[in-house]
Coordinates of N, CA, C and O and ligand atoms in Angstrom, one line a residue:
S17 N 4.3 -16.0 0.5 CA 4.2 -14.8 1.3 C 2.7 -14.2 1.1 O 2.2 -14.1 2.0
A18 N 2.5 -14.3 -0.1 CA 1.0 -13.6 -0.4 C -0.1 -14.5 0.1 O -1.0 -13.8 0.8
I19 N 0.0 -15.8 0.1 CA -1.0 -16.8 0.7 C -1.0 -16.5 2.2 O -2.2 -16.4 2.6
L20 N 0.2 -16.6 2.8 CA 0.3 -16.4 4.2 C -0.6 -15.2 4.6 O -1.3 -15.1 5.5
A21 N 0.0 -14.2 4.1 CA -0.7 -12.8 4.3 C -2.3 -12.7 4.2 O -2.8 -12.1 4.9
V22 N -2.7 -13.4 3.0 CA -4.2 -13.3 2.8 C -4.8 -14.0 4.1 O -5.7 -13.7 4.9
F23 N -4.1 -15.3 4.5 CA -4.7 -15.8 5.6 C -4.7 -15.2 7.0 O -5.7 -15.1 7.7
V24 N -3.7 -14.6 7.1 CA -3.6 -13.8 8.4 C -4.4 -12.5 8.4 O -5.1 -12.3 9.3
F25 N -4.5 -11.9 7.3 CA -5.3 -10.8 7.0 C -6.7 -11.3 7.3 O -7.5 -10.5 8.0
G26 N -7.2 -12.3 6.8 CA -8.6 -12.9 6.9 C -9.0 -13.3 8.4 O -10.1 -13.4 8.8
G27 N -7.9 -13.6 9.0 CA -8.1 -13.9 10.6 C -8.3 -12.9 11.5 O -8.3 -13.1 12.7
L28 N -8.3 -11.7 11.0 CA -8.3 -10.5 12.0 C -9.8 -10.3 12.5 O -10.0 -9.6 13.5
G29 N -10.8 -11.1 11.9 CA -12.1 -11.1 12.6 C -13.2 -10.9 11.6 O -12.9 -10.4 10.5
A30 N -14.4 -11.5 11.8 CA -15.5 -11.4 10.9 C -15.9 -10.2 10.6 O -16.2 -9.7 9.5
G31 N -15.7 -9.1 11.7 CA -16.3 -7.8 11.5 C -15.5 -7.0 10.4 O -16.0 -6.5 9.5
L32 N -14.3 -7.3 10.5 CA -13.4 -6.7 9.4 C -13.4 -7.3 8.2 O -13.5 -6.6 7.0
A33 N -13.6 -8.6 8.0 CA -13.7 -9.4 6.8 C -15.0 -8.8 6.2 O -15.0 -8.6 5.1
V34 N -16.1 -8.5 6.8 CA -17.3 -8.2 6.3 C -17.1 -6.9 5.6 O -17.4 -6.5 4.5
G35 N -16.4 -5.9 6.3 CA -16.2 -4.6 5.9 C -15.3 -4.7 4.6 O -15.5 -3.9 3.8
L36 N -14.3 -5.3 4.5 CA -13.5 -5.4 3.4 C -13.9 -6.1 2.3 O -13.7 -5.8 1.1
F37 N -14.6 -7.3 2.4 CA -14.9 -8.1 1.3 C -16.3 -7.8 0.7 O -16.9 -8.3 -0.4
S38 N -17.3 -7.0 1.4 CA -18.6 -6.7 0.9 C -18.7 -5.4 0.5 O -18.2 -4.4 1.4
Q39 N -19.2 -5.1 -0.6 CA -19.5 -3.8 -1.1 C -20.4 -3.0 -0.3 O -20.3 -1.8 0.0
A40 N -21.5 -3.7 0.1 CA -22.8 -3.2 0.8 C -22.5 -2.8 2.3 O -22.8 -1.8 2.7
A41 N -21.7 -3.5 2.9 CA -21.6 -3.4 4.5 C -20.4 -2.5 4.8 O -19.4 -2.6 4.2
P42 N -20.7 -1.4 5.6 CA -19.8 -0.5 6.0 C -18.6 -1.1 6.9 O -18.9 -2.2 7.5
P43 N -17.4 -0.7 6.9 CA -16.4 -1.5 7.6 C -16.8 -1.1 9.2 O -17.2 -0.1 9.8
T44 N -16.6 -2.2 10.0 CA -16.9 -2.3 11.5 C -15.6 -1.9 12.1 O -15.7 -1.7 13.5
V45 N -14.5 -1.7 11.5 CA -13.2 -1.6 12.2 C -12.6 -0.3 11.5 O -12.8 -0.3 10.3
Q46 N -12.2 0.6 12.4 CA -11.6 2.0 11.9 C -10.3 1.5 11.0 O -9.3 0.8 11.6
I47 N -10.1 1.9 9.8 CA -8.8 1.6 9.2 C -8.4 3.2 8.6 O -9.1 3.8 7.9
G48 N -7.1 3.4 8.9 CA -6.6 4.7 8.3 C -6.4 5.7 9.6 O -6.8 5.3 10.6
G49 N -6.0 6.8 9.2 CA -5.9 7.8 10.4 C -4.5 8.6 10.0 O -4.0 8.4 9.0
P50 N -4.2 9.4 11.0 CA -3.0 10.3 10.8 C -1.8 9.7 10.9 O -1.7 8.6 11.5
F51 N -0.7 10.0 9.9 CA 0.5 9.6 9.9 C 1.5 10.6 9.6 O 1.2 11.7 8.9
T52 N 2.8 10.2 9.9 CA 4.0 11.1 9.5 C 4.9 10.3 9.0 O 5.4 9.4 9.6
L53 N 5.5 10.3 7.8 CA 6.5 9.5 7.2 C 7.5 10.4 6.3 O 7.4 11.7 6.5
T54 N 8.4 9.8 5.6 CA 9.4 10.4 4.9 C 9.3 9.8 3.5 O 9.1 8.8 3.2
D55 N 9.2 11.1 2.6 CA 9.1 10.6 1.1 C 10.6 10.3 0.5 O 11.5 10.3 1.2
K56 N 10.5 9.8 -0.9 CA 11.7 9.4 -1.5 C 13.0 10.6 -1.6 O 13.9 10.2 -1.9
N57 N 12.4 11.8 -1.3 CA 13.5 12.8 -1.4 C 13.8 13.2 0.0 O 14.6 14.2 0.1
G58 N 13.5 12.5 1.1 CA 13.8 12.7 2.3 C 12.9 13.8 3.1 O 13.2 14.2 4.2
A59 N 11.9 14.4 2.5 CA 11.0 15.3 3.0 C 9.8 14.7 3.8 O 9.4 13.5 3.5
K60 N 9.4 15.4 4.8 CA 8.3 14.7 5.5 C 6.9 14.6 4.7 O 6.7 15.5 3.9
F61 N 6.3 13.6 4.8 CA 5.0 13.6 4.2 C 4.0 12.9 5.2 O 4.2 11.9 5.8
S62 N 2.9 13.8 5.4 CA 1.9 13.2 6.4 C 0.5 13.0 5.6 O 0.3 13.5 4.5
D63 N -0.5 12.5 6.4 CA -1.7 12.5 5.8 C -2.4 13.8 5.4 O -3.4 13.8 4.6
T64 N -1.9 14.8 6.0 CA -2.5 16.2 5.7 C -2.3 16.6 4.3 O -2.8 17.4 3.6
D65 N -0.9 15.9 3.7 CA -0.7 16.2 2.4 C -1.6 15.5 1.5 O -1.5 15.7 0.3
L66 N -2.5 14.7 1.8 CA -3.2 13.9 1.0 C -4.8 14.5 0.9 O -5.7 14.1 0.2
R67 N -4.9 15.5 1.6 CA -6.5 16.0 1.8 C -7.0 16.4 0.4 O -6.5 17.0 -0.3
G68 N -8.2 16.0 0.3 CA -9.1 16.1 -0.9 C -9.1 15.3 -2.0 O -9.7 15.3 -2.9
K69 N -7.8 14.4 -2.0 CA -7.7 13.5 -3.0 C -7.8 12.0 -2.4 O -7.3 11.8 -1.4
P70 N -8.6 11.2 -3.3 CA -8.5 9.9 -2.8 C -7.0 9.2 -3.1 O -6.3 9.6 -3.7
F71 N -7.0 8.3 -2.3 CA -5.5 7.5 -2.3 C -5.7 6.1 -2.0 O -6.7 5.5 -1.3
T72 N -4.5 5.3 -2.5 CA -4.5 4.0 -2.1 C -3.2 3.7 -1.2 O -2.3 4.5 -1.5
V73 N -3.3 2.7 -0.3 CA -2.1 2.5 0.6 C -1.7 0.9 0.4 O -2.6 0.1 0.6
F74 N -0.5 0.7 0.2 CA 0.0 -0.5 0.0 C 1.2 -0.6 0.9 O 2.2 0.1 0.9
F75 N 1.3 -1.7 1.8 CA 2.6 -1.9 2.6 C 3.3 -3.1 2.0 O 2.9 -4.0 1.6
G76 N 4.7 -2.6 1.9 CA 5.7 -3.8 1.3 C 7.1 -3.3 1.5 O 7.3 -2.5 2.4
F77 N 8.0 -3.9 0.7 CA 9.3 -3.4 1.0 C 10.1 -3.7 -0.4 O 9.7 -4.7 -1.1
T78 N 11.3 -3.2 -0.7 CA 11.9 -3.1 -1.9 C 12.5 -4.3 -2.2 O 12.8 -4.9 -3.4
H79 N 12.9 -5.2 -1.2 CA 13.6 -6.4 -1.5 C 12.6 -7.6 -1.8 O 13.0 -8.8 -1.9
C80 N 11.3 -7.1 -1.7 CA 10.2 -8.2 -1.9 C 10.4 -9.0 -3.4 O 10.5 -8.3 -4.5
P81 N 10.3 -10.4 -3.3 CA 10.7 -11.1 -4.6 C 9.5 -11.1 -5.5 O 9.7 -11.1 -6.8
E82 N 8.2 -10.7 -5.0 CA 7.1 -11.2 -6.0 C 5.7 -10.2 -5.7 O 5.5 -9.5 -6.7
V83 N 5.4 -10.1 -4.5 CA 4.1 -9.5 -4.2 C 4.2 -8.0 -4.5 O 3.3 -7.4 -5.2
C84 N 5.2 -7.3 -4.0 CA 5.4 -5.8 -4.0 C 5.7 -5.4 -5.6 O 5.0 -4.7 -6.1
P85 N 6.6 -6.1 -6.3 CA 6.8 -5.8 -7.6 C 5.6 -6.1 -8.7 O 5.3 -5.2 -9.4
T86 N 4.9 -7.2 -8.3 CA 3.7 -7.5 -9.1 C 2.7 -6.5 -8.9 O 2.1 -5.9 -9.8
T87 N 2.5 -5.9 -7.6 CA 1.6 -5.0 -7.2 C 1.7 -3.7 -7.8 O 0.8 -3.1 -8.3
L88 N 2.9 -3.3 -7.6 CA 3.5 -2.0 -8.2 C 3.3 -1.8 -9.6 O 3.0 -0.9 -10.3
W89 N 3.5 -2.9 -10.3 CA 3.6 -3.1 -11.8 C 2.0 -2.9 -12.1 O 1.8 -2.2 -13.0
E90 N 1.1 -3.6 -11.4 CA -0.3 -3.6 -11.8 C -0.8 -2.1 -11.5 O -1.7 -1.8 -12.3
M91 N -0.4 -1.7 -10.6 CA -0.8 -0.3 -10.2 C -0.4 0.8 -11.2 O -1.1 1.6 -11.5
S92 N 0.9 0.5 -11.8 CA 1.4 1.3 -12.8 C 0.5 1.1 -14.0 O 0.2 2.3 -14.6
E93 N 0.1 0.0 -14.3 CA -0.6 -0.2 -15.6 C -2.2 0.4 -15.4 O -2.7 1.0 -16.3
A94 N -2.6 0.3 -14.1 CA -3.9 1.1 -13.9 C -3.8 2.5 -13.9 O -4.6 3.1 -14.6
L95 N -2.6 3.1 -13.6 CA -2.6 4.4 -13.7 C -2.4 5.0 -15.1 O -3.1 5.9 -15.6
K96 N -1.8 4.1 -16.0 CA -1.7 4.3 -17.4 C -3.1 4.2 -18.1 O -3.5 5.1 -18.8
A97 N -3.9 3.1 -17.6 CA -5.2 2.9 -18.2 C -6.1 4.2 -17.7 O -7.0 4.6 -18.5
L98 N -5.8 4.8 -16.6 CA -6.8 5.9 -16.2 C -6.5 7.0 -16.8 O -7.4 8.0 -17.0
G99 N -5.5 7.1 -17.6 CA -5.3 8.4 -18.3 C -5.3 9.7 -17.5 O -4.6 9.5 -16.4
P100 N -5.8 10.7 -18.0 CA -5.7 12.2 -17.0 C -6.3 11.8 -15.8 O -5.8 12.5 -14.8
D101 N -7.1 11.0 -15.6 CA -7.9 10.9 -14.2 C -6.8 10.3 -13.2 O -7.2 10.4 -12.0
A102 N -5.7 9.8 -13.7 CA -4.7 9.3 -12.7 C -4.3 10.3 -11.8 O -3.8 10.0 -10.5
D103 N -4.2 11.5 -12.2 CA -3.8 12.7 -11.5 C -4.9 13.0 -10.3 O -4.4 13.9 -9.4
K104 N -6.0 12.4 -10.4 CA -6.9 12.8 -9.1 C -6.6 11.7 -8.1 O -7.5 11.6 -7.2
L105 N -5.8 10.8 -8.3 CA -5.5 9.8 -7.3 C -4.1 9.7 -6.7 O -3.2 10.0 -7.5
R106 N -3.9 9.1 -5.7 CA -2.4 9.2 -5.2 C -2.3 7.5 -4.8 O -3.2 7.0 -4.2
I107 N -1.1 7.1 -5.2 CA -0.8 5.8 -4.9 C 0.3 5.7 -3.9 O 1.4 6.3 -4.2
L108 N 0.2 5.2 -2.7 CA 1.2 5.0 -1.4 C 1.8 3.7 -1.4 O 1.0 2.7 -1.4
F109 N 3.0 3.7 -1.3 CA 3.8 2.5 -1.1 C 4.8 2.8 0.1 O 5.7 3.6 0.1
I110 N 4.3 2.1 1.2 CA 5.0 2.3 2.6 C 5.7 1.1 3.0 O 5.2 0.1 3.0
S111 N 7.1 1.5 3.1 CA 8.0 0.4 3.4 C 7.7 -0.1 5.0 O 7.5 0.6 5.8
V112 N 7.8 -1.4 4.8 CA 7.8 -2.1 6.2 C 9.1 -2.6 6.6 O 9.4 -3.3 7.6
D113 N 10.0 -2.2 5.7 CA 11.4 -2.5 6.1 C 12.3 -1.2 6.0 O 13.2 -1.0 5.2
P114 N 12.1 -0.3 6.9 CA 12.8 1.1 6.9 C 14.3 0.8 7.1 O 14.9 1.7 6.8
T115 N 14.7 -0.2 7.7 CA 16.2 -0.4 7.8 C 16.9 -0.4 6.5 O 17.9 0.3 6.4
R116 N 16.4 -1.1 5.6 CA 17.0 -1.2 4.3 C 16.4 -0.2 3.2 O 17.1 0.3 2.4
D117 N 15.2 0.2 3.5 CA 14.5 1.0 2.5 C 14.7 2.4 3.0 O 13.7 3.1 3.5
T118 N 15.9 3.0 2.6 CA 16.2 4.5 2.9 C 15.3 5.3 1.8 O 15.0 4.7 0.7
P119 N 15.2 6.5 1.9 CA 14.7 7.3 0.7 C 15.4 7.2 -0.5 O 14.5 7.0 -1.6
E120 N 16.6 7.0 -0.6 CA 17.4 6.8 -1.8 C 17.0 5.4 -2.4 O 16.9 5.5 -3.6
V121 N 16.8 4.4 -1.6 CA 16.6 3.1 -2.0 C 15.3 3.2 -2.7 O 15.1 2.5 -3.6
L122 N 14.2 3.8 -2.0 CA 12.9 3.8 -2.5 C 12.8 4.5 -3.8 O 12.2 4.1 -4.7
S123 N 13.6 5.7 -3.8 CA 13.7 6.4 -5.0 C 14.0 5.7 -6.4 O 13.5 5.8 -7.3
R124 N 15.1 5.0 -6.2 CA 15.7 4.1 -7.2 C 14.6 3.0 -7.5 O 14.3 2.8 -8.7
Y125 N 14.0 2.5 -6.4 CA 13.2 1.3 -6.8 C 11.9 1.7 -7.5 O 11.3 1.2 -8.4
I126 N 11.2 3.0 -7.2 CA 10.1 3.4 -7.9 C 10.4 3.7 -9.3 O 9.3 3.8 -10.2
Q127 N 11.6 4.1 -9.7 CA 12.0 4.4 -11.0 C 11.6 3.2 -12.0 O 11.4 3.4 -13.2
S128 N 11.5 1.9 -11.5 CA 11.0 0.7 -12.3 C 9.6 0.9 -12.6 O 9.1 0.0 -13.2
F129 N 8.7 1.7 -11.8 CA 7.3 1.7 -12.1 C 6.8 3.0 -12.3 O 7.8 4.0 -12.8
D130 N 5.6 3.4 -12.3 CA 5.1 4.6 -12.5 C 5.6 5.4 -11.4 O 5.3 5.2 -10.2
E131 N 6.4 6.6 -11.9 CA 7.0 7.5 -10.9 C 6.0 8.3 -10.1 O 6.5 9.0 -9.1
R132 N 4.8 8.3 -10.5 CA 3.8 9.0 -9.4 C 3.4 8.1 -8.4 O 2.9 8.8 -7.4
I133 N 3.9 7.0 -8.2 CA 3.8 6.1 -6.9 C 4.6 6.8 -6.0 O 5.7 7.0 -6.0
L134 N 3.9 7.0 -4.6 CA 4.7 7.8 -3.7 C 5.3 6.8 -2.7 O 4.6 6.1 -2.0
G135 N 6.6 6.6 -2.9 CA 7.2 5.7 -1.8 C 7.5 6.4 -0.4 O 8.1 7.5 -0.5
L136 N 7.3 5.8 0.4 CA 7.2 6.4 1.8 C 8.1 5.4 2.7 O 7.8 4.2 2.7
T137 N 8.9 5.9 3.6 CA 9.5 5.3 4.6 C 9.4 6.1 5.9 O 8.8 7.0 6.0
G138 N 10.2 5.6 7.0 CA 10.0 6.4 8.2 C 10.9 5.7 9.3 O 11.6 4.7 9.1
T139 N 10.8 6.1 10.5 CA 11.2 5.4 11.6 C 10.6 4.1 11.9 O 9.4 3.9 11.5
E140 N 11.2 3.3 12.7 CA 10.5 2.1 13.0 C 9.1 2.6 13.7 O 8.1 1.8 13.4
Q141 N 9.1 3.4 14.7 CA 7.8 3.7 15.3 C 6.9 4.4 14.4 O 5.7 4.1 14.5
E142 N 7.3 5.1 13.5 CA 6.4 5.9 12.5 C 5.8 4.6 11.6 O 4.4 4.7 11.4
I143 N 6.5 3.8 11.3 CA 6.0 2.6 10.3 C 5.1 1.7 11.2 O 4.0 1.5 10.8
D144 N 5.4 1.5 12.5 CA 4.6 0.7 13.3 C 3.3 1.4 13.4 O 2.2 0.8 13.4
A145 N 3.3 2.8 13.7 CA 2.0 3.6 13.9 C 1.1 3.4 12.8 O -0.1 3.3 12.7
V146 N 1.7 3.8 11.5 CA 0.9 3.8 10.4 C 0.2 2.4 10.0 O -0.9 2.2 9.5
G147 N 1.1 1.5 10.2 CA 0.7 0.0 10.0 C -0.5 -0.4 11.0 O -1.4 -1.1 10.6
K148 N -0.4 0.0 12.3 CA -1.5 -0.2 13.2 C -2.6 0.5 12.6 O -3.8 -0.1 12.7
A149 N -2.7 1.8 12.3 CA -3.8 2.7 11.8 C -4.5 1.8 10.8 O -5.6 1.8 10.4
Y150 N -3.7 1.1 9.8 CA -4.3 0.5 8.7 C -4.6 -1.0 9.0 O -5.0 -1.7 7.9
R151 N -4.3 -1.4 10.3 CA -4.5 -2.9 10.4 C -3.7 -3.8 9.6 O -4.2 -4.8 9.2
A152 N -2.5 -3.3 9.1 CA -1.7 -4.1 8.2 C -0.7 -4.8 9.1 O -0.6 -4.5 10.3
Y153 N -0.4 -6.1 8.6 CA 0.3 -7.1 9.2 C 1.8 -7.3 8.4 O 1.8 -7.2 7.0
W154 N 2.7 -7.4 9.2 CA 4.1 -7.9 8.5 C 4.8 -8.4 9.6 O 4.7 -8.4 10.7
E155 N 5.8 -9.2 9.0 CA 6.7 -10.1 10.0 C 8.2 -10.3 9.2 O 8.1 -10.6 8.1
K156 N 9.2 -10.2 10.0 CA 10.4 -10.3 9.5 C 10.7 -11.9 9.7 O 10.4 -12.4 10.5
V157 N 11.3 -12.4 8.5 CA 11.5 -14.0 8.4 C 12.8 -14.0 7.9 O 13.4 -13.8 6.9
P158 N 13.7 -14.7 8.8 CA 15.1 -15.0 8.6 C 15.2 -15.9 7.2 O 14.3 -16.9 7.1
T159 N 16.1 -15.7 6.4 CA 16.4 -16.5 5.3 C 17.6 -17.5 5.6 O 18.3 -17.0 6.3
E160 N 17.8 -18.5 4.7 CA 18.8 -19.4 5.0 C 20.2 -18.8 4.8 O 21.3 -19.3 5.5
D161 N 20.4 -17.6 4.0 CA 21.6 -17.1 3.7 C 22.0 -16.0 4.8 O 22.9 -15.3 4.6
G162 N 21.2 -16.1 5.9 CA 21.6 -15.1 7.1 C 20.9 -13.8 6.7 O 21.0 -12.9 7.7
D163 N 20.2 -13.5 5.7 CA 19.4 -12.3 5.5 C 18.2 -12.5 6.0 O 17.7 -13.4 6.9
Y164 N 17.3 -11.6 5.5 CA 15.7 -11.9 5.8 C 15.0 -11.2 4.9 O 15.3 -10.5 4.0
T165 N 13.6 -11.7 4.9 CA 12.5 -11.3 4.1 C 11.3 -10.9 4.9 O 11.5 -11.0 6.1
M166 N 10.4 -10.3 4.3 CA 9.2 -9.9 5.2 C 7.9 -10.6 4.5 O 7.7 -10.6 3.3
N167 N 6.9 -11.2 5.5 CA 5.8 -11.5 5.0 C 4.9 -10.2 5.4 O 5.2 -9.6 6.3
H168 N 4.0 -9.9 4.6 CA 3.3 -8.7 4.7 C 1.9 -8.9 4.1 O 1.6 -9.6 3.2
T169 N 0.9 -8.0 4.6 CA -0.5 -7.9 4.1 C -0.4 -7.5 2.5 O 0.5 -6.6 2.2
A170 N -1.1 -8.2 1.8 CA -1.0 -8.2 0.3 C -2.2 -7.3 -0.3 O -2.1 -6.9 -1.4
S171 N -3.1 -7.0 0.6 CA -4.1 -6.1 0.1 C -3.8 -4.5 -0.2 O -3.1 -4.2 0.7
I172 N -4.5 -4.0 -1.0 CA -4.3 -2.5 -1.1 C -5.6 -1.8 -0.5 O -6.7 -2.3 -0.9
F173 N -5.5 -0.9 0.3 CA -6.4 -0.2 1.0 C -6.9 1.2 0.2 O -5.9 1.9 -0.2
M174 N -8.2 1.2 -0.1 CA -8.6 2.3 -0.9 C -9.3 3.3 0.1 O -10.2 3.0 0.9
M175 N -8.6 4.6 0.1 CA -9.2 5.8 0.9 C -9.9 6.9 0.1 O -9.3 7.3 -0.9
D176 N -11.0 7.4 0.5 CA -11.7 8.5 -0.3 C -11.0 9.8 0.1 O -9.9 9.9 1.0
G177 N -11.4 10.9 -0.5 CA -10.7 12.2 -0.3 C -10.9 12.8 1.0 O -10.1 13.7 1.5
K178 N -11.7 12.2 2.0 CA -11.7 12.7 3.4 C -10.9 11.6 4.2 O -10.8 11.8 5.4
G179 N -10.1 10.8 3.6 CA -9.4 9.7 4.3 C -10.1 8.7 4.8 O -9.5 7.9 5.8
Q180 N -11.3 8.5 4.5 CA -12.0 7.3 4.9 C -11.9 6.0 4.2 O -12.0 6.2 2.9
F181 N -11.9 5.0 4.9 CA -11.6 3.6 4.0 C -12.8 3.2 3.4 O -14.0 3.3 4.0
V182 N -12.7 2.9 2.1 CA -14.0 2.5 1.3 C -13.8 1.1 0.7 O -14.8 0.7 0.4
G183 N -12.7 0.3 0.9 CA -12.5 -1.0 0.4 C -11.1 -1.4 0.3 O -10.2 -0.6 0.4
T184 N -11.1 -2.5 -0.3 CA -9.6 -3.0 -0.7 C -9.6 -3.4 -2.3 O -10.7 -3.9 -2.9
I185 N -8.3 -3.6 -2.7 CA -8.1 -4.4 -3.9 C -7.2 -5.6 -3.4 O -6.1 -5.4 -2.8
A186 N -7.7 -6.7 -3.8 CA -7.0 -7.8 -3.5 C -5.7 -8.0 -4.4 O -5.6 -7.5 -5.5
Y187 N -4.8 -8.9 -3.8 CA -3.5 -9.2 -4.6 C -4.0 -10.0 -5.7 O -4.7 -11.0 -5.6
E188 N -3.4 -9.6 -6.9 CA -3.9 -10.2 -8.2 C -5.4 -10.0 -8.7 O -5.8 -11.0 -9.4
E189 N -5.9 -9.1 -8.1 CA -7.2 -8.8 -8.6 C -7.3 -8.6 -10.1 O -6.2 -8.0 -10.6
Q190 N -8.3 -9.0 -10.9 CA -8.3 -9.0 -12.3 C -8.0 -7.3 -12.5 O -8.7 -6.6 -11.9
A191 N -7.5 -7.2 -13.8 CA -7.1 -5.8 -14.1 C -8.3 -5.1 -14.3 O -8.4 -3.8 -13.7
D192 N -9.5 -5.5 -15.0 CA -10.5 -4.7 -15.2 C -11.3 -4.5 -13.9 O -11.9 -3.2 -13.8
I193 N -11.3 -5.1 -12.9 CA -12.1 -5.1 -11.7 C -11.2 -4.1 -10.9 O -11.7 -3.1 -10.2
R194 N -10.0 -4.2 -10.9 CA -9.0 -3.1 -10.3 C -9.3 -1.8 -10.7 O -9.5 -0.8 -10.0
L195 N -9.5 -1.7 -12.1 CA -9.6 -0.4 -12.7 C -10.9 0.2 -12.4 O -11.1 1.4 -12.0
A196 N -11.9 -0.7 -12.3 CA -13.3 -0.2 -12.1 C -13.3 0.2 -10.7 O -13.9 1.3 -10.3
K197 N -12.8 -0.5 -9.7 CA -12.7 0.0 -8.2 C -12.0 1.4 -8.2 O -12.5 2.3 -7.4
L198 N -11.0 1.7 -8.9 CA -10.2 2.9 -8.9 C -11.0 4.1 -9.4 O -11.1 5.2 -9.0
K199 N -11.7 3.5 -10.5 CA -12.5 4.7 -11.2 C -13.8 5.2 -10.3 O -13.9 6.3 -10.2
R200 N -14.4 4.0 -9.5 CA -15.4 4.4 -8.6 C -14.8 5.3 -7.4 O -15.4 6.0 -7.0
L201 N -13.5 4.9 -7.0 CA -13.0 5.6 -6.0 C -12.9 7.2 -6.3 O -13.1 8.0 -5.6
I202 N -12.2 7.4 -7.5 CA -12.2 8.8 -8.1 C -13.5 9.5 -8.1 O -13.6 10.6 -7.7
A203 N -14.5 8.9 -8.7 CA -15.7 9.3 -9.0 C -16.5 9.8 -7.6 O -17.2 10.6 -7.5
A204 N -16.2 9.0 -6.6 CA -16.8 9.1 -5.5 C -16.2 10.1 -4.5 O -16.8 10.6 -3.6
S205 N -15.1 10.7 -4.9 CA -14.4 11.7 -4.0 C -14.4 13.0 -4.5 O -14.8 13.3 -5.7
Ligands
NI322 NI1 6.0 -7.8 -0.9

């Protein structure tokens, strides 16, 4: 699913690819924007709650067999490595499977990782809107047992304190590069 996600993501267009993968070139496509979602306590959470602090956005789902747990574990390790600076940053995990990912399910799931990670869900319309704003991709895929899984964008979006897109962290990016990117994000905000 990660490989598919990377290919689909890369297929969005040369302009976006340049913005995402080159540090020098500014993004030519707008990424990010206003959203309203629900946090793991069932409270409303919107982009205005993020003002002034840089944040990262990752789209996934709690039933994910590999990409999501790996990413959340790696981000938890990064938060640990950042020490006190971790509190200058917010890490968002937005569910693309709101049917199964209720606030209660998200709350339990995040307990396996750094609990500073903000698990967010919402109505299907709210999730569609935020996904569109971040140019994220996902797709429901039926499984043989009659259940379903989701293919989804595996990149993490980095946003500065003004909510402006500054770059991405790739799936399975080396830990030291991931940490350097997050330090730069904090320093620039
Ligand atoms: Ni996943």
